Short mmCIF file of C-alpha atoms in Angstrom, two decimals:
data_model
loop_
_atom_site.label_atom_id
_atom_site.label_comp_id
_atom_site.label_asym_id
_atom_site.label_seq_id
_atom_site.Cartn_x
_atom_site.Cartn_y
_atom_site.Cartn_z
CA UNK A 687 51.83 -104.71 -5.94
CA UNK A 688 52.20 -103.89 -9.59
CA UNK A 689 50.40 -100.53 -8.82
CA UNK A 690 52.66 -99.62 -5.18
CA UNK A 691 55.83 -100.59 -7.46
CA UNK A 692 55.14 -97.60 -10.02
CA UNK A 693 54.35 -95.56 -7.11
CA UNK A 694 57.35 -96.21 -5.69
CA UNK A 695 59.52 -96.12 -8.93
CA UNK A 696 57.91 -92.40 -9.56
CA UNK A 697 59.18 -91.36 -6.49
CA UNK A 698 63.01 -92.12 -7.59
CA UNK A 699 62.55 -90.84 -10.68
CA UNK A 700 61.17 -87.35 -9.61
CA UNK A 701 63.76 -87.65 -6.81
CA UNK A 702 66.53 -88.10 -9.71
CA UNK A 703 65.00 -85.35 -12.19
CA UNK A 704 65.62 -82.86 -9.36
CA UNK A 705 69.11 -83.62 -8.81
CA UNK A 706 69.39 -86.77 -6.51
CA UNK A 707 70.15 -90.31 -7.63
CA UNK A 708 70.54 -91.86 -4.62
CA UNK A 709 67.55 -94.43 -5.87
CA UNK A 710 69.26 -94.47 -9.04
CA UNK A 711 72.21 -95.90 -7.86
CA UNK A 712 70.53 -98.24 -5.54
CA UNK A 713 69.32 -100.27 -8.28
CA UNK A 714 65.36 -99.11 -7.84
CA UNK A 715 64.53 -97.08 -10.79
CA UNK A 716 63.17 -100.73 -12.10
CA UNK A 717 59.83 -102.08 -12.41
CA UNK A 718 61.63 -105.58 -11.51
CA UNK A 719 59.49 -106.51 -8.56
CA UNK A 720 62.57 -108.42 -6.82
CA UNK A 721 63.77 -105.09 -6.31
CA UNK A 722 61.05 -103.55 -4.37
CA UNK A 723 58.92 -106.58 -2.56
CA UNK A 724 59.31 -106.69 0.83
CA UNK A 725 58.87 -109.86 2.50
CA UNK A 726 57.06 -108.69 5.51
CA UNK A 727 54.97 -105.70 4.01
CA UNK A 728 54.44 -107.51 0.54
CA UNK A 729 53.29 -110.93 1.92
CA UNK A 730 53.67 -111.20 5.02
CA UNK A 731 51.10 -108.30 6.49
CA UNK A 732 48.36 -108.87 3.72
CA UNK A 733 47.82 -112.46 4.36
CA UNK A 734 47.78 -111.41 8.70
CA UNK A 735 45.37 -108.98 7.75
CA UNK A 736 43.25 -111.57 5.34
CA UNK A 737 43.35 -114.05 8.23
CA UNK A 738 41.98 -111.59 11.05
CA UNK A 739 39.50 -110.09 8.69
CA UNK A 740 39.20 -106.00 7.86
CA UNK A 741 40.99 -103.98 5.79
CA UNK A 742 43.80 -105.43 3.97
CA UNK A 743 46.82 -103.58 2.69
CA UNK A 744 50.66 -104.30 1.17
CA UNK A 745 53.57 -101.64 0.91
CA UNK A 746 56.30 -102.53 -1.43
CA UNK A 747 60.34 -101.15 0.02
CA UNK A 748 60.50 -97.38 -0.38
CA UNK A 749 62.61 -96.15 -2.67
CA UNK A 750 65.64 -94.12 -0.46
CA UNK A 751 66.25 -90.67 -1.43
CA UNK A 752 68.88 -88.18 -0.11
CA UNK A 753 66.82 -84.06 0.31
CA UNK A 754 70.17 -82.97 1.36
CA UNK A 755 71.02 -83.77 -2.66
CA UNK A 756 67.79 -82.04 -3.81
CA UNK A 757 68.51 -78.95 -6.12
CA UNK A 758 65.73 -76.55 -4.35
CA UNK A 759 65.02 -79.05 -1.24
CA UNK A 760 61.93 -77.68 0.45
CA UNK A 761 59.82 -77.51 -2.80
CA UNK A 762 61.56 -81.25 -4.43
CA UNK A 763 60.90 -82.94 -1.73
CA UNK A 764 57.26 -82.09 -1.39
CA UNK A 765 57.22 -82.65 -5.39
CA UNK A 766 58.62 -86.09 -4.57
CA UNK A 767 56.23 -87.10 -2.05
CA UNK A 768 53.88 -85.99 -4.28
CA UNK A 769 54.73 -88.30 -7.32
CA UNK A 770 53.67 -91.51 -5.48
CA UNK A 771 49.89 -90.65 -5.48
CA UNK A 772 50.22 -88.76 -8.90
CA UNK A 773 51.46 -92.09 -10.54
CA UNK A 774 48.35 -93.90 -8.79
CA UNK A 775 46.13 -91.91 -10.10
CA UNK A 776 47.46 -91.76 -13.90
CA UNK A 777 47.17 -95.09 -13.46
CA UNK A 778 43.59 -94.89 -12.61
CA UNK A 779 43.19 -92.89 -15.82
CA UNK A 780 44.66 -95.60 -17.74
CA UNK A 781 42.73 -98.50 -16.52
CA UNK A 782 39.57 -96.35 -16.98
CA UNK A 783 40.52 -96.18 -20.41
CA UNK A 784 41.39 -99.92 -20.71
CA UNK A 785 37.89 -100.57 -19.50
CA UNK A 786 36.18 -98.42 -22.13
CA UNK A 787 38.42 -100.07 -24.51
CA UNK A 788 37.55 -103.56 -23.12
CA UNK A 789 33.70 -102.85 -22.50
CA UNK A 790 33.65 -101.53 -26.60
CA UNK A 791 35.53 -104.44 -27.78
CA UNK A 792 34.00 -106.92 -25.38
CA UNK A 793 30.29 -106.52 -25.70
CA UNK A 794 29.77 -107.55 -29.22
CA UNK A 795 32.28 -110.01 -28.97
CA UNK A 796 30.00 -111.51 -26.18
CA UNK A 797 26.84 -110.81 -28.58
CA UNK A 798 28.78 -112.66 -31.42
CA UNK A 799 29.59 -115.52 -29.75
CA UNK A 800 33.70 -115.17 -30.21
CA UNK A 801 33.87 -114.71 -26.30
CA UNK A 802 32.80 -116.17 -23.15
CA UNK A 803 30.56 -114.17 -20.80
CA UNK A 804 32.46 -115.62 -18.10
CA UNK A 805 36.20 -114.64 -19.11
CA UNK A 806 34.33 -111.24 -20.46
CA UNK A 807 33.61 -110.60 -16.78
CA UNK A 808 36.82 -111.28 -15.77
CA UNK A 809 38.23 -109.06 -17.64
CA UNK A 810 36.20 -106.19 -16.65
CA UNK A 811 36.43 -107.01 -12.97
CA UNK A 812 40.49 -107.34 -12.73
CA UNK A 813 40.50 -103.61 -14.79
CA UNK A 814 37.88 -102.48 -12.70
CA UNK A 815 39.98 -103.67 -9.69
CA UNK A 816 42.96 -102.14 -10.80
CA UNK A 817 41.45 -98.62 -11.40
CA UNK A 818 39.84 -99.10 -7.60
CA UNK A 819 43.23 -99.87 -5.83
CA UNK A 820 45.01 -97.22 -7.73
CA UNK A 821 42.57 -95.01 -6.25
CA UNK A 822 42.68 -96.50 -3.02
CA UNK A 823 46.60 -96.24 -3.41
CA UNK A 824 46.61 -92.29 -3.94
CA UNK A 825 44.23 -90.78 -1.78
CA UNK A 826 45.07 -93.08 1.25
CA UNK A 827 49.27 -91.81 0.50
CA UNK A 828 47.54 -88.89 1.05
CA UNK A 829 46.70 -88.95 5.00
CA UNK A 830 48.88 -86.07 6.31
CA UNK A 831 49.99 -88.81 8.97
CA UNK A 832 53.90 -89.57 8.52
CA UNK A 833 55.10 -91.87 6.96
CA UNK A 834 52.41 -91.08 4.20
CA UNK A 835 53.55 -89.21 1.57
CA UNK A 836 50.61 -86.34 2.86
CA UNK A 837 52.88 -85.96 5.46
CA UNK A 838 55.33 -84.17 3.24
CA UNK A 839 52.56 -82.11 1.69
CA UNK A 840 51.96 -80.59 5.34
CA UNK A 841 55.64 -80.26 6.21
CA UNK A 842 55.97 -77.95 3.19
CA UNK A 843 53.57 -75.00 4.96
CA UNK A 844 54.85 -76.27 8.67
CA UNK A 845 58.37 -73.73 9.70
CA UNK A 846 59.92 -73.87 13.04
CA UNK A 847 58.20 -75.19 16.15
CA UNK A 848 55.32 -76.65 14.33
CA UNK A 849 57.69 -78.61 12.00
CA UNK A 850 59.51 -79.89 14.80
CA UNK A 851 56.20 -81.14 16.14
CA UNK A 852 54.95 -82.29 13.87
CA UNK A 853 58.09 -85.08 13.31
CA UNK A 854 57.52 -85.88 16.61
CA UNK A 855 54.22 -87.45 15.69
CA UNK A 856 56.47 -89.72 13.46
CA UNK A 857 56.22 -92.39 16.60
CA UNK A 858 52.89 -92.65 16.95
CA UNK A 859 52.30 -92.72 12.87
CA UNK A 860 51.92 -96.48 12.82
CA UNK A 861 49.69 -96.80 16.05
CA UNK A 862 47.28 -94.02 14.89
CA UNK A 863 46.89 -96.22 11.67
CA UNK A 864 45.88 -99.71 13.41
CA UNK A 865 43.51 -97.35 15.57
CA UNK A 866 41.62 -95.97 12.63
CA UNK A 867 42.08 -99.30 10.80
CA UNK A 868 40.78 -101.55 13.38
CA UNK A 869 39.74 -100.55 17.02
CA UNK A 870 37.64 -97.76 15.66
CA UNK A 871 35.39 -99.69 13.59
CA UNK A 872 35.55 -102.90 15.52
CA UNK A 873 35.00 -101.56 18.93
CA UNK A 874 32.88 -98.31 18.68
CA UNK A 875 31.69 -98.91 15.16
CA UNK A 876 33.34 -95.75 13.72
CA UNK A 877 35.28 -95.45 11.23
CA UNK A 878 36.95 -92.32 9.94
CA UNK A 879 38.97 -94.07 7.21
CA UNK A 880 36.71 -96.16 5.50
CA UNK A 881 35.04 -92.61 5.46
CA UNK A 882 37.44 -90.67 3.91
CA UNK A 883 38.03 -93.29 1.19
CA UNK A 884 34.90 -93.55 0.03
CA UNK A 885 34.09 -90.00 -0.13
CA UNK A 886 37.63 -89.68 -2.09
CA UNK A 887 38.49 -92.81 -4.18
CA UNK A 888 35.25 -94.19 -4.06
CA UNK A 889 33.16 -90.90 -5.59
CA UNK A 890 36.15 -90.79 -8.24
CA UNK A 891 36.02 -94.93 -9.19
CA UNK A 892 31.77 -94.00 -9.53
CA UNK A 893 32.47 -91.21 -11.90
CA UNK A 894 34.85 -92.62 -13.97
CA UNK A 895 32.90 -95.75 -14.29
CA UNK A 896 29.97 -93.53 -15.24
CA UNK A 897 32.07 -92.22 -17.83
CA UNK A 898 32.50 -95.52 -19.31
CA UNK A 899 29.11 -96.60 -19.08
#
């Protein structure tokens, strides 16, 4: 949540720097979490998904934005959509470089005796998860399926009939999702997503951990 916060935070604060502060004055340009948890897709939705088993994710509120207030509309709003999975993956790049940090300070501390193995392995496994979800964060905001921010990528090159179209696959953005999510790889074992995310976040989470080690 820490990590979909700052994502959602970025996309205010691009959203202001070209000319709109609608989230501004809504009270979201704040990492308080009290102003972006939602109670059903915060809490609510992850624990449901725990409980069934499969893939679990959490969306904080998104942060409202006006494109009518945009100074050059067609190419801000594709630069705001596009500051969600930027902020994920800077702060990928960050907890990659907490984990050298960690790993350099860490290891002769274990040697030495001044730290536990144990909390030494925590350590590197909650940085390690944070540089995984942020991954997971960007190039899943990426699926050119609305309400992903990808969407917004594809509307920029879509004009006319084909924009219109495509908005009208708006309605089925959240059944398309539990299909890939779930009936796919329960029911005919395939699973396009899972796919996609490993090839993406998972090859870039391998090379920057090979990078550390």
């Amino acid at each position: 949540m820490v990590s979909a916060i700052i994502h959602e935070v970025a996309h205010g604060w691009v959203a202001l720097r070209c000319g709109d502060t609608t989230a501004r004055d809504a009270g979201r340009l704040t990492l308080d979490p009290r102003a972006h948890l939602d109670g059903f897709g915060s809490v609510a939705l992850p624990l449901i998904m725990a409980i069934v088993g499969g893939p679990v994710f959490a969306f904080a509120k998104p942060v409202p934005y006006n494109p009518n207030r945009l100074a050059h509309p067609r190419r801000d709003e594709l630069l705001v959509a596009l500051a969600g999975p930027a902020s994920n993956l800077l702060q990928a790049l960050a907890g990659t470089a907490l984990v050298a940090l960690a790993w350099d300070w860490g290891v002769p501390a274990v040697s030495s005796g001044a730290m536990a193995p144990v909390a030494f392995s925590w350590v590197l496994r909650i940085l390690t998860t944070y540089v995984s979800v942020n991954l997971v964060l960007c190039f899943f905001n990426l699926i050119p399926l609305p309400p992903l921010d990808g969407s917004k990528a594809v509307l920029f090159f879509l004009m006319g009939e084909a924009r219109r179209k495509y908005y009208e696959l708006q309605q089925y953005a959240m059944v398309l999702l539990i299909v890939a999510l779930y009936v796919l790889p329960t029911f005919l074992g395939v699973d396009p997503l899972g796919a996609y995310l490993d090839a993406t976040a998972g090859s870039l989470f391998g090379l920057l951990m090979g990078l550390v080690g």
